């Protein structure tokens, strides 16, 4: 994932609302959101190159999602970051125990942000900090830096989510994720990829010939633990490839 905005509201009728875009090279083989036959109760997309995933839900109210840290100079870790999401969804460790485990060997992965939850708690780990934390109630955003780093697209999407919390209809959340307006030049972050690439990556929804938003996902969880999960898939230049929905 390259952008996740989410509202965490324990005790509310809708305690968790997530809207997220996964940005990736179109050539990387991917399976759209589906029930995993080899992991009962897991619903997620799948990276067919490394076998992991970027966002999904699992048994006992499990939820997990991941973004990469953008840093052209970072060392490439020998293990795939997507396995961190998949392992939590398929596993049994609690939120804190799992994040502590990941923190102990986070150096084996390229930089990442990891969210994991179980319906009662929502935890966050930034690989370079390696200090897990449980999140308090609030509205948050993650892109390719730390939690709530105020990149323009994060600020815009988080504000958009805040405006939809009274009526969080899936189609309105998906429309929020479809915003392809780039940031103004003066507002672009400096992450070492050059101005042209910063501009391309600055919109909520990214579209180009080789790289862009591959999936837009909405998750709405109610206070009974019921989860509505919707994913739209895209190809080069943002071409719409399909939509999948699960109620689990």
Coordinates of N, CA and C in Angstrom, one line a residue:
X1 N 0.8 -1.2 0.0 CA 0.0 0.0 0.0 C 0.9 1.2 0.0
X2 N 0.4 2.3 -0.6 CA 1.1 3.5 -0.6 C 0.3 4.6 0.1
X3 N -1.0 4.4 0.4 CA -1.8 5.4 1.1 C -2.9 4.7 1.9
X4 N -2.9 4.9 3.2 CA -4.0 4.4 4.0 C -4.5 5.5 4.9
X5 N -5.8 5.7 4.9 CA -6.4 6.6 5.9 C -7.4 5.8 6.6
X6 N -7.5 6.0 7.9 CA -8.4 5.1 8.7 C -8.8 5.9 10.0
X7 N -10.1 5.5 10.4 CA -10.7 6.0 11.6 C -10.8 4.8 12.6
X8 N -10.2 5.0 13.7 CA -10.2 4.0 14.8 C -11.0 4.6 15.9
X9 N -12.2 3.9 16.2 CA -13.1 4.5 17.2 C -13.7 3.4 18.1
X10 N -12.9 2.9 19.0 CA -13.4 1.8 19.9 C -14.7 2.3 20.6
X11 N -15.7 1.4 20.6 CA -16.9 1.7 21.3 C -17.9 2.3 20.4
X12 N -17.5 2.7 19.2 CA -18.5 3.3 18.2 C -19.2 2.2 17.5
X13 N -20.3 2.6 16.9 CA -21.1 1.6 16.0 C -20.3 1.1 14.9
X14 N -19.3 2.0 14.4 CA -18.4 1.6 13.3 C -17.0 1.9 13.8
X15 N -16.4 0.9 14.5 CA -15.1 1.2 15.2 C -13.9 1.4 14.2
X16 N -14.0 0.8 13.1 CA -12.9 0.9 12.1 C -13.4 1.1 10.7
X17 N -12.8 2.2 10.1 CA -13.1 2.5 8.7 C -11.8 2.7 8.1
X18 N -11.5 2.0 7.0 CA -10.2 2.1 6.3 C -10.5 2.4 4.8
X19 N -9.7 3.3 4.2 CA -9.7 3.5 2.8 C -8.2 3.6 2.4
X20 N -7.9 2.7 1.4 CA -6.4 2.5 1.1 C -6.2 2.3 -0.4
X21 N -5.1 2.8 -0.9 CA -4.6 2.6 -2.3 C -3.3 1.8 -2.2
X22 N -3.3 0.8 -3.0 CA -2.0 0.1 -3.2 C -1.4 0.5 -4.5
X23 N -0.2 1.1 -4.5 CA 0.5 1.5 -5.7 C 1.7 0.6 -6.0
X24 N 1.8 0.2 -7.2 CA 2.8 -0.9 -7.6 C 3.0 -0.8 -9.1
X25 N 4.1 -1.4 -9.5 CA 4.3 -1.6 -11.0 C 3.2 -2.5 -11.5
X26 N 2.6 -2.2 -12.7 CA 1.5 -3.0 -13.2 C 2.0 -4.4 -13.6
X27 N 3.3 -4.5 -13.9 CA 3.8 -5.8 -14.4 C 3.9 -6.8 -13.3
X28 N 3.9 -6.4 -12.0 CA 4.0 -7.3 -10.9 C 2.8 -8.2 -10.8
X29 N 2.9 -9.5 -10.9 CA 1.7 -10.3 -10.9 C 0.9 -10.3 -9.6
X30 N -0.4 -10.1 -9.7 CA -1.2 -9.9 -8.5 C -2.5 -10.6 -8.6
X31 N -3.0 -11.2 -7.5 CA -4.3 -11.7 -7.4 C -5.2 -10.7 -6.7
X32 N -6.4 -10.4 -7.2 CA -7.3 -9.5 -6.6 C -7.8 -10.1 -5.3
X33 N -8.5 -9.2 -4.5 CA -9.1 -9.6 -3.2 C -9.9 -10.9 -3.4
X34 N -9.6 -11.9 -2.5 CA -10.3 -13.2 -2.6 C -10.2 -13.9 -1.2
X35 N -11.0 -14.9 -1.0 CA -10.8 -15.8 0.1 C -9.6 -16.7 -0.2
X36 N -8.7 -16.8 0.8 CA -7.5 -17.7 0.6 C -7.8 -19.1 0.9
X37 N -7.7 -20.0 -0.1 CA -8.0 -21.4 0.1 C -7.0 -22.1 1.0
X38 N -5.8 -21.6 1.1 CA -4.8 -22.2 2.0 C -4.8 -21.6 3.4
X39 N -5.7 -20.6 3.7 CA -5.7 -20.0 5.0 C -7.2 -19.6 5.3
X40 N -7.9 -20.6 5.8 CA -9.4 -20.3 6.1 C -9.6 -19.1 6.9
X41 N -10.6 -18.3 6.4 CA -11.0 -17.1 7.1 C -10.2 -15.8 6.7
X42 N -9.2 -16.0 5.9 CA -8.4 -14.9 5.4 C -9.0 -14.4 4.1
X43 N -9.2 -13.1 4.0 CA -9.6 -12.4 2.7 C -8.7 -11.3 2.4
X44 N -8.0 -11.4 1.3 CA -7.0 -10.4 0.9 C -6.6 -10.5 -0.5
X45 N -6.0 -9.5 -1.1 CA -5.3 -9.7 -2.3 C -4.0 -10.4 -2.1
X46 N -3.3 -10.8 -3.2 CA -2.1 -11.5 -3.1 C -1.1 -11.1 -4.1
X47 N 0.1 -10.9 -3.6 CA 1.3 -10.6 -4.5 C 1.8 -12.0 -4.9
X48 N 1.6 -12.3 -6.2 CA 1.9 -13.6 -6.7 C 3.4 -13.8 -7.0
X49 N 4.2 -12.7 -6.8 CA 5.6 -12.8 -7.0 C 6.3 -13.3 -5.7
X50 N 5.8 -12.7 -4.5 CA 6.5 -13.1 -3.3 C 5.5 -13.8 -2.3
X51 N 4.2 -13.8 -2.6 CA 3.3 -14.6 -1.9 C 2.6 -13.9 -0.7
X52 N 3.0 -12.7 -0.4 CA 2.3 -11.9 0.7 C 1.2 -11.1 0.2
X53 N 0.8 -10.1 1.1 CA -0.3 -9.2 0.7 C 0.0 -7.9 1.3
X54 N -0.9 -6.9 1.0 CA -0.7 -5.5 1.4 C -1.8 -5.1 2.4
X55 N -2.9 -5.8 2.4 CA -4.1 -5.5 3.2 C -5.0 -6.6 3.2
X56 N -5.6 -6.9 4.4 CA -6.6 -8.0 4.5 C -7.2 -8.2 5.8
X57 N -8.1 -9.1 5.9 CA -8.8 -9.4 7.2 C -8.6 -10.9 7.4
X58 N -8.7 -11.3 8.7 CA -8.6 -12.7 9.0 C -9.5 -13.1 10.1
X59 N -9.4 -14.4 10.6 CA -10.3 -14.8 11.7 C -10.1 -14.0 13.0
X60 N -11.1 -14.1 13.9 CA -11.1 -13.4 15.2 C -10.9 -11.9 15.0
X61 N -11.5 -11.3 14.0 CA -11.5 -9.9 13.9 C -10.1 -9.3 13.4
X62 N -9.3 -10.1 12.9 CA -7.9 -9.7 12.5 C -8.0 -8.8 11.3
X63 N -7.2 -7.7 11.3 CA -7.0 -6.8 10.2 C -5.5 -6.4 10.2
X64 N -4.9 -6.3 9.0 CA -3.5 -5.9 8.9 C -3.4 -5.2 7.5
X65 N -2.4 -4.2 7.5 CA -2.1 -3.5 6.3 C -0.7 -2.9 6.4
X66 N -0.1 -2.6 5.2 CA 1.3 -2.2 5.2 C 1.5 -1.1 4.1
X67 N 2.4 -0.2 4.4 CA 2.9 0.7 3.4 C 4.4 0.6 3.4
X68 N 5.0 0.9 2.3 CA 6.5 0.9 2.2 C 7.0 2.3 2.6
X69 N 8.3 2.4 3.0 CA 8.9 3.6 3.2 C 9.7 4.0 2.0
X70 N 9.5 5.2 1.5 CA 10.1 5.6 0.3 C 11.5 6.2 0.6
X71 N 12.6 5.5 0.2 CA 13.9 6.0 0.4 C 14.8 5.3 -0.6
X72 N 15.2 6.0 -1.7 CA 16.0 5.3 -2.7 C 17.3 4.8 -2.2
X73 N 17.8 5.3 -1.1 CA 19.1 4.9 -0.6 C 19.1 3.8 0.4
X74 N 17.9 3.3 0.8 CA 17.8 2.2 1.8 C 18.3 0.9 1.3
X75 N 18.8 0.1 2.2 CA 19.2 -1.3 1.8 C 18.0 -2.1 1.5
X76 N 18.1 -3.0 0.6 CA 17.0 -3.9 0.2 C 17.0 -5.1 1.1
X77 N 15.9 -5.3 1.9 CA 15.9 -6.4 2.8 C 15.7 -7.7 2.1
X78 N 16.3 -8.8 2.6 CA 16.2 -10.1 2.0 C 14.8 -10.7 2.0
X79 N 13.9 -10.2 2.9 CA 12.6 -10.9 3.0 C 11.5 -9.9 2.5
X80 N 10.4 -10.4 2.0 CA 9.3 -9.6 1.4 C 8.5 -9.0 2.6
X81 N 8.2 -7.7 2.5 CA 7.4 -7.1 3.5 C 5.9 -7.6 3.5
X82 N 5.4 -8.1 2.4 CA 4.1 -8.6 2.3 C 3.8 -9.8 3.2
X83 N 4.9 -10.5 3.6 CA 4.7 -11.6 4.5 C 4.3 -11.2 5.9
X84 N 4.6 -9.9 6.2 CA 4.3 -9.4 7.6 C 2.8 -9.3 7.8
X85 N 2.1 -8.9 6.7 CA 0.6 -8.9 6.8 C 0.0 -10.3 6.8
X86 N 0.5 -11.1 5.8 CA 0.0 -12.4 5.7 C 0.2 -13.3 7.0
X87 N 1.3 -13.1 7.6 CA 1.6 -13.9 8.8 C 0.7 -13.6 10.0
X88 N 0.4 -12.3 10.1 CA -0.5 -11.9 11.2 C -1.9 -12.4 10.9
X89 N -2.4 -12.2 9.7 CA -3.8 -12.7 9.4 C -3.9 -14.2 9.6
X90 N -2.9 -15.0 9.3 CA -3.0 -16.4 9.4 C -2.6 -16.9 10.8
X91 N -2.0 -16.0 11.6 CA -1.5 -16.4 12.9 C -2.4 -16.3 14.1
X92 N -1.9 -16.5 15.3 CA -2.7 -16.4 16.5 C -2.1 -15.4 17.6
X93 N -0.9 -14.8 17.3 CA -0.4 -13.9 18.3 C -1.3 -12.7 18.4
X94 N -1.3 -12.1 19.6 CA -2.1 -10.8 19.8 C -1.3 -9.7 19.1
X95 N -2.0 -8.5 19.1 CA -1.4 -7.3 18.5 C -0.1 -7.0 19.0
X96 N 0.0 -6.8 20.3 CA 1.3 -6.3 20.9 C 2.4 -7.4 20.7
X97 N 2.1 -8.7 21.0 CA 3.1 -9.7 20.8 C 3.6 -9.8 19.4
X98 N 2.7 -9.7 18.4 CA 3.1 -9.8 17.1 C 4.0 -8.7 16.7
X99 N 3.6 -7.4 17.0 CA 4.5 -6.3 16.7 C 5.8 -6.4 17.4
X100 N 5.9 -6.8 18.6 CA 7.1 -7.0 19.3 C 8.0 -8.0 18.5
X101 N 7.4 -9.1 18.0 CA 8.1 -10.1 17.3 C 8.7 -9.5 16.0
X102 N 7.8 -8.8 15.3 CA 8.3 -8.1 14.0 C 9.4 -7.1 14.3
X103 N 9.3 -6.3 15.4 CA 10.3 -5.3 15.7 C 11.6 -6.0 15.9
X104 N 11.6 -7.2 16.5 CA 12.9 -7.8 16.8 C 13.7 -8.3 15.6
X105 N 13.0 -8.3 14.4 CA 13.8 -8.7 13.2 C 13.4 -7.8 12.0
X106 N 13.0 -6.5 12.3 CA 12.6 -5.6 11.3 C 13.7 -5.3 10.3
X107 N 14.9 -5.5 10.6 CA 16.0 -5.2 9.7 C 16.1 -6.2 8.6
X108 N 15.3 -7.2 8.6 CA 15.4 -8.2 7.5 C 14.5 -7.7 6.3
X109 N 13.8 -6.6 6.5 CA 12.9 -6.1 5.5 C 13.3 -4.7 5.1
X110 N 13.0 -4.3 3.8 CA 13.1 -2.9 3.5 C 12.1 -2.1 4.3
X111 N 12.3 -0.8 4.4 CA 11.5 0.0 5.3 C 10.0 -0.2 5.1
X112 N 9.2 -0.2 6.2 CA 7.8 -0.4 6.1 C 7.1 0.3 7.3
X113 N 5.8 0.5 7.1 CA 4.9 0.8 8.2 C 3.9 -0.4 8.3
X114 N 3.6 -0.8 9.5 CA 2.7 -2.0 9.6 C 1.5 -1.6 10.6
X115 N 0.3 -1.9 10.2 CA -0.9 -1.8 11.1 C -1.4 -3.2 11.3
X116 N -1.7 -3.5 12.6 CA -2.4 -4.8 12.8 C -3.5 -4.5 13.9
X117 N -4.6 -5.2 13.8 CA -5.7 -5.1 14.8 C -6.4 -6.4 15.0
X118 N -7.2 -6.4 16.1 CA -8.0 -7.6 16.4 C -9.4 -7.2 16.8
X119 N -9.9 -6.0 16.5 CA -11.2 -5.6 16.9 C -11.2 -4.9 18.2
X120 N -10.3 -5.2 19.1 CA -10.2 -4.5 20.4 C -9.0 -3.5 20.5
X121 N -8.0 -3.8 19.7 CA -6.8 -3.0 19.7 C -6.3 -2.8 18.3
X122 N -5.6 -1.7 18.0 CA -5.0 -1.4 16.7 C -3.6 -0.9 17.0
X123 N -2.6 -1.7 16.5 CA -1.2 -1.4 16.7 C -0.5 -0.9 15.5
X124 N 0.6 -0.2 15.7 CA 1.4 0.4 14.6 C 2.9 0.2 14.9
X125 N 3.6 -0.1 13.8 CA 5.0 -0.2 13.9 C 5.7 0.4 12.7
X126 N 6.6 1.3 13.0 CA 7.4 2.0 11.9 C 8.8 1.3 12.0
X127 N 9.2 0.7 10.9 CA 10.4 -0.2 10.9 C 11.6 0.5 11.4
X128 N 11.8 1.8 11.2 CA 13.0 2.4 11.6 C 13.0 2.9 13.0
X129 N 11.8 2.9 13.6 CA 11.7 3.2 15.0 C 11.8 1.9 15.8
X130 N 11.1 0.9 15.3 CA 11.1 -0.4 15.9 C 10.5 -0.4 17.3
X131 N 9.7 0.6 17.6 CA 9.0 0.6 18.9 C 7.5 0.6 18.7
X132 N 6.9 -0.6 18.8 CA 5.4 -0.7 18.6 C 4.6 0.2 19.5
X133 N 3.5 0.6 19.0 CA 2.6 1.4 19.8 C 1.1 1.0 19.5
X134 N 0.3 1.1 20.6 CA -1.1 0.9 20.4 C -1.7 2.3 20.1
X135 N -2.6 2.4 19.2 CA -3.1 3.6 18.8 C -4.4 4.0 19.6
X136 N -4.5 5.2 20.0 CA -5.7 5.7 20.6 C -6.7 6.1 19.6
X137 N -7.9 6.3 20.0 CA -9.0 6.6 19.0 C -8.6 7.9 18.3
X138 N -8.9 7.9 16.9 CA -8.6 9.0 16.1 C -8.7 8.7 14.6
X139 N -8.4 9.7 13.8 CA -8.3 9.6 12.4 C -6.9 9.7 12.0
X140 N -6.4 8.8 11.2 CA -4.9 8.7 10.9 C -4.7 8.6 9.4
X141 N -3.5 8.8 9.0 CA -3.0 8.6 7.7 C -1.6 8.0 7.6
X142 N -1.4 7.1 6.7 CA -0.1 6.6 6.4 C 0.2 6.6 4.9
X143 N 1.3 7.2 4.5 CA 1.8 7.0 3.2 C 3.1 6.3 3.2
X144 N 4.1 6.9 2.6 CA 5.4 6.2 2.5 C 6.5 6.9 3.4
X145 N 6.0 7.5 4.5 CA 6.9 8.0 5.6 C 6.3 7.5 6.9
X146 N 6.4 8.3 8.0 CA 5.8 7.8 9.2 C 4.3 8.1 9.3
X147 N 3.7 7.7 10.4 CA 2.3 7.9 10.6 C 2.0 9.4 10.7
X148 N 1.0 9.8 9.9 CA 0.6 11.2 9.8 C 1.6 12.2 9.4
X149 N 2.7 11.7 8.7 CA 3.6 12.7 8.0 C 2.8 13.5 7.0
X150 N 2.8 14.8 7.1 CA 1.8 15.6 6.4 C 2.2 15.9 4.9
X151 N 2.3 14.8 4.1 CA 2.4 14.9 2.7 C 1.0 15.4 2.2
X152 N 1.0 16.1 1.1 CA -0.3 16.7 0.6 C -1.4 15.7 0.4
X153 N -1.0 14.5 -0.2 CA -2.1 13.6 -0.5 C -2.6 12.9 0.8
X154 N -1.8 12.7 1.8 CA -2.2 12.2 3.0 C -3.2 13.1 3.7
X155 N -2.8 14.4 3.8 CA -3.6 15.4 4.4 C -5.0 15.5 3.7
X156 N -4.9 15.5 2.4 CA -6.2 15.6 1.7 C -7.1 14.4 1.9
X157 N -6.5 13.2 1.8 CA -7.3 12.0 2.0 C -7.8 11.9 3.4
X158 N -7.0 12.2 4.4 CA -7.4 12.1 5.8 C -8.6 13.1 6.1
X159 N -8.4 14.3 5.5 CA -9.5 15.3 5.7 C -10.8 14.8 5.0
X160 N -10.6 14.2 3.8 CA -11.8 13.7 3.1 C -12.5 12.6 3.9
X161 N -11.7 11.7 4.6 CA -12.3 10.7 5.4 C -13.0 11.3 6.6
X162 N -12.5 12.3 7.2 CA -13.1 12.9 8.4 C -14.5 13.5 8.0
X163 N -14.6 14.0 6.7 CA -15.8 14.5 6.2 C -16.9 13.5 5.9
X164 N -16.5 12.2 5.9 CA -17.4 11.1 5.5 C -17.8 10.2 6.7
X165 N -17.3 10.5 7.9 CA -17.5 9.6 9.0 C -18.9 9.5 9.4
X166 N -19.7 10.6 9.2 CA -21.2 10.5 9.6 C -21.9 9.6 8.6
X167 N -21.5 9.5 7.4 CA -22.2 8.7 6.3 C -21.1 8.0 5.5
X168 N -20.4 7.0 6.1 CA -19.3 6.4 5.4 C -19.7 5.3 4.4
X169 N -20.4 5.8 3.4 CA -20.8 4.9 2.3 C -19.6 4.4 1.5
X170 N -19.5 3.1 1.1 CA -18.4 2.6 0.4 C -18.1 3.3 -0.9
X171 N -19.1 3.7 -1.6 CA -18.9 4.3 -2.9 C -18.3 5.7 -2.7
X172 N -18.6 6.4 -1.7 CA -18.1 7.7 -1.4 C -16.6 7.6 -1.0
X173 N -16.3 6.5 -0.2 CA -14.9 6.3 0.2 C -14.1 5.9 -1.0
X174 N -14.6 5.1 -1.9 CA -13.9 4.8 -3.1 C -13.7 6.1 -4.0
X175 N -14.6 7.0 -4.0 CA -14.5 8.2 -4.8 C -13.3 9.0 -4.2
X176 N -13.2 9.0 -2.9 CA -12.1 9.7 -2.2 C -10.8 9.2 -2.7
X177 N -10.7 7.9 -2.9 CA -9.5 7.2 -3.3 C -9.1 7.4 -4.7
X178 N -10.1 8.0 -5.5 CA -9.9 8.1 -7.0 C -9.4 9.5 -7.3
X179 N -9.1 10.3 -6.4 CA -8.6 11.7 -6.6 C -7.3 11.7 -7.3
X180 N -7.2 12.1 -8.6 CA -5.9 12.0 -9.3 C -5.2 13.4 -9.5
X181 N -5.6 14.4 -8.7 CA -5.0 15.7 -8.8 C -3.7 15.7 -8.1
X182 N -2.6 16.1 -8.8 CA -1.3 16.1 -8.1 C -1.2 17.4 -7.2
X183 N -0.2 17.3 -6.3 CA 0.0 18.4 -5.4 C 0.7 19.5 -6.2
X184 N 0.6 20.8 -5.7 CA 1.3 21.9 -6.2 C 2.8 21.7 -6.1
X185 N 3.6 22.2 -7.0 CA 5.0 22.0 -7.0 C 5.7 22.4 -5.6
X186 N 5.2 23.5 -5.1 CA 5.8 24.0 -3.9 C 5.4 23.1 -2.6
X187 N 4.5 22.2 -2.8 CA 4.1 21.4 -1.6 C 4.7 20.0 -1.7
X188 N 5.4 19.7 -2.8 CA 5.9 18.3 -2.9 C 6.9 18.0 -1.9
X189 N 6.9 16.8 -1.3 CA 7.9 16.3 -0.4 C 9.2 16.1 -1.2
X190 N 10.3 16.0 -0.5 CA 11.6 15.7 -1.1 C 12.1 14.3 -0.6
X191 N 11.9 13.3 -1.4 CA 12.3 11.9 -0.9 C 13.4 11.3 -1.8
X192 N 14.0 12.1 -2.6 CA 15.1 11.7 -3.4 C 14.8 11.0 -4.7
X193 N 13.6 11.2 -5.2 CA 13.2 10.5 -6.5 C 13.1 11.5 -7.6
X194 N 13.4 12.8 -7.4 CA 13.3 13.7 -8.5 C 11.9 14.4 -8.5
X195 N 11.9 15.6 -9.1 CA 10.7 16.4 -9.0 C 9.6 15.7 -9.9
X196 N 9.9 15.2 -11.1 CA 8.9 14.6 -11.9 C 8.2 13.4 -11.3
X197 N 9.0 12.6 -10.6 CA 8.4 11.4 -9.9 C 7.7 11.9 -8.7
X198 N 8.2 12.8 -7.9 CA 7.5 13.3 -6.8 C 6.1 13.8 -7.2
X199 N 6.0 14.5 -8.3 CA 4.7 15.0 -8.9 C 3.8 13.9 -9.2
X200 N 4.3 12.9 -9.9 CA 3.5 11.7 -10.3 C 2.9 11.0 -9.0
X201 N 3.8 10.9 -8.0 CA 3.4 10.2 -6.8 C 2.6 11.0 -5.8
X202 N 2.4 12.3 -6.1 CA 1.8 13.2 -5.1 C 0.2 13.1 -5.1
X203 N -0.4 12.5 -6.0 CA -1.9 12.4 -6.0 C -2.3 11.2 -5.2
X204 N -3.5 11.3 -4.7 CA -4.1 10.1 -4.0 C -4.2 8.9 -4.9
X205 N -4.6 9.1 -6.1 CA -4.7 8.0 -7.1 C -3.6 8.3 -8.2
X206 N -2.8 7.3 -8.4 CA -1.7 7.4 -9.3 C -1.9 6.6 -10.6
X207 N -1.7 7.2 -11.8 CA -1.9 6.5 -13.0 C -0.8 6.9 -14.0
X208 N -0.1 5.9 -14.6 CA 0.9 6.2 -15.6 C 1.0 4.9 -16.5
X209 N 1.9 4.8 -17.3 CA 2.0 3.6 -18.2 C 2.5 2.4 -17.5
X210 N 3.5 2.6 -16.5 CA 4.1 1.5 -15.9 C 3.9 1.3 -14.4
X211 N 3.5 2.4 -13.8 CA 3.3 2.3 -12.3 C 2.1 3.1 -11.9
X212 N 1.4 2.6 -10.9 CA 0.2 3.4 -10.4 C -0.6 2.7 -9.4
X213 N -1.7 3.2 -9.1 CA -2.6 2.5 -8.2 C -3.2 1.3 -8.8
X214 N -2.9 0.2 -8.2 CA -3.3 -1.1 -8.6 C -4.7 -1.5 -8.0
X215 N -4.9 -1.1 -6.7 CA -6.1 -1.5 -6.0 C -6.5 -0.4 -5.1
X216 N -7.8 -0.1 -5.0 CA -8.4 0.8 -4.0 C -9.3 -0.1 -3.2
X217 N -9.1 0.0 -1.8 CA -9.8 -0.9 -0.9 C -10.5 -0.1 0.2
X218 N -11.7 -0.5 0.5 CA -12.5 0.1 1.6 C -12.8 -1.1 2.5
X219 N -12.6 -0.8 3.8 CA -13.0 -1.8 4.9 C -13.9 -1.0 5.9
X220 N -15.0 -1.5 6.2 CA -15.9 -1.0 7.2 C -16.2 -2.1 8.2
X221 N -15.9 -1.9 9.5 CA -16.2 -2.9 10.5 C -17.2 -2.3 11.5
X222 N -18.2 -3.1 11.8 CA -19.2 -2.6 12.8 C -18.9 -3.2 14.2
X223 N -19.8 -2.8 15.1 CA -19.5 -3.1 16.5 C -19.9 -4.6 16.8
X224 N -20.4 -5.3 15.9 CA -20.7 -6.7 16.0 C -19.6 -7.6 15.4
X225 N -18.6 -6.9 14.9 CA -17.5 -7.6 14.2 C -17.7 -7.9 12.8
X226 N -18.8 -7.5 12.2 CA -19.1 -7.7 10.8 C -18.2 -6.8 10.0
X227 N -17.7 -7.3 8.9 CA -16.8 -6.5 8.1 C -17.2 -6.5 6.6
X228 N -17.3 -5.3 6.0 CA -17.5 -5.1 4.6 C -16.3 -4.7 3.9
X229 N -15.9 -5.5 2.9 CA -14.6 -5.3 2.3 C -14.8 -5.2 0.8
X230 N -14.4 -4.1 0.2 CA -14.6 -3.8 -1.2 C -13.2 -3.4 -1.9
X231 N -12.9 -4.0 -3.0 CA -11.7 -3.6 -3.7 C -12.0 -3.4 -5.2
X232 N -11.4 -2.3 -5.7 CA -11.4 -2.0 -7.1 C -10.0 -2.2 -7.7
X233 N -9.9 -2.9 -8.8 CA -8.6 -3.1 -9.4 C -8.4 -2.3 -10.6
X234 N -7.1 -1.9 -10.9 CA -6.8 -1.0 -12.0 C -5.6 -1.5 -12.7
X235 N -5.5 -1.1 -14.0 CA -4.4 -1.4 -14.9 C -3.7 -0.1 -15.3
X236 N -2.8 -0.2 -16.3 CA -2.1 1.0 -16.8 C -3.0 2.2 -17.1
X237 N -2.5 3.4 -16.8 CA -3.3 4.6 -16.9 C -4.6 4.6 -16.2
X238 N -4.7 3.8 -15.1 CA -5.9 3.8 -14.3 C -7.1 3.1 -14.9
X239 N -6.9 2.2 -15.9 CA -8.0 1.5 -16.5 C -8.6 0.6 -15.5
X240 N -10.0 0.6 -15.4 CA -10.7 -0.2 -14.4 C -10.7 -1.6 -14.8
X241 N -10.3 -2.5 -13.9 CA -10.3 -4.0 -14.2 C -11.4 -4.8 -13.6
X242 N -12.0 -4.2 -12.5 CA -13.0 -5.0 -11.8 C -13.2 -4.6 -10.4
X243 N -14.2 -5.1 -9.8 CA -14.6 -4.8 -8.4 C -15.0 -6.1 -7.7
X244 N -14.5 -6.3 -6.4 CA -14.8 -7.4 -5.6 C -15.4 -7.0 -4.3
X245 N -16.4 -7.7 -3.7 CA -16.9 -7.3 -2.4 C -17.1 -8.6 -1.6
X246 N -16.8 -8.5 -0.3 CA -17.0 -9.5 0.6 C -17.7 -9.0 1.9
X247 N -18.6 -9.7 2.5 CA -19.1 -9.4 3.8 C -18.8 -10.6 4.7
X248 N -17.9 -10.4 5.7 CA -17.4 -11.5 6.5 C -17.5 -11.2 8.0

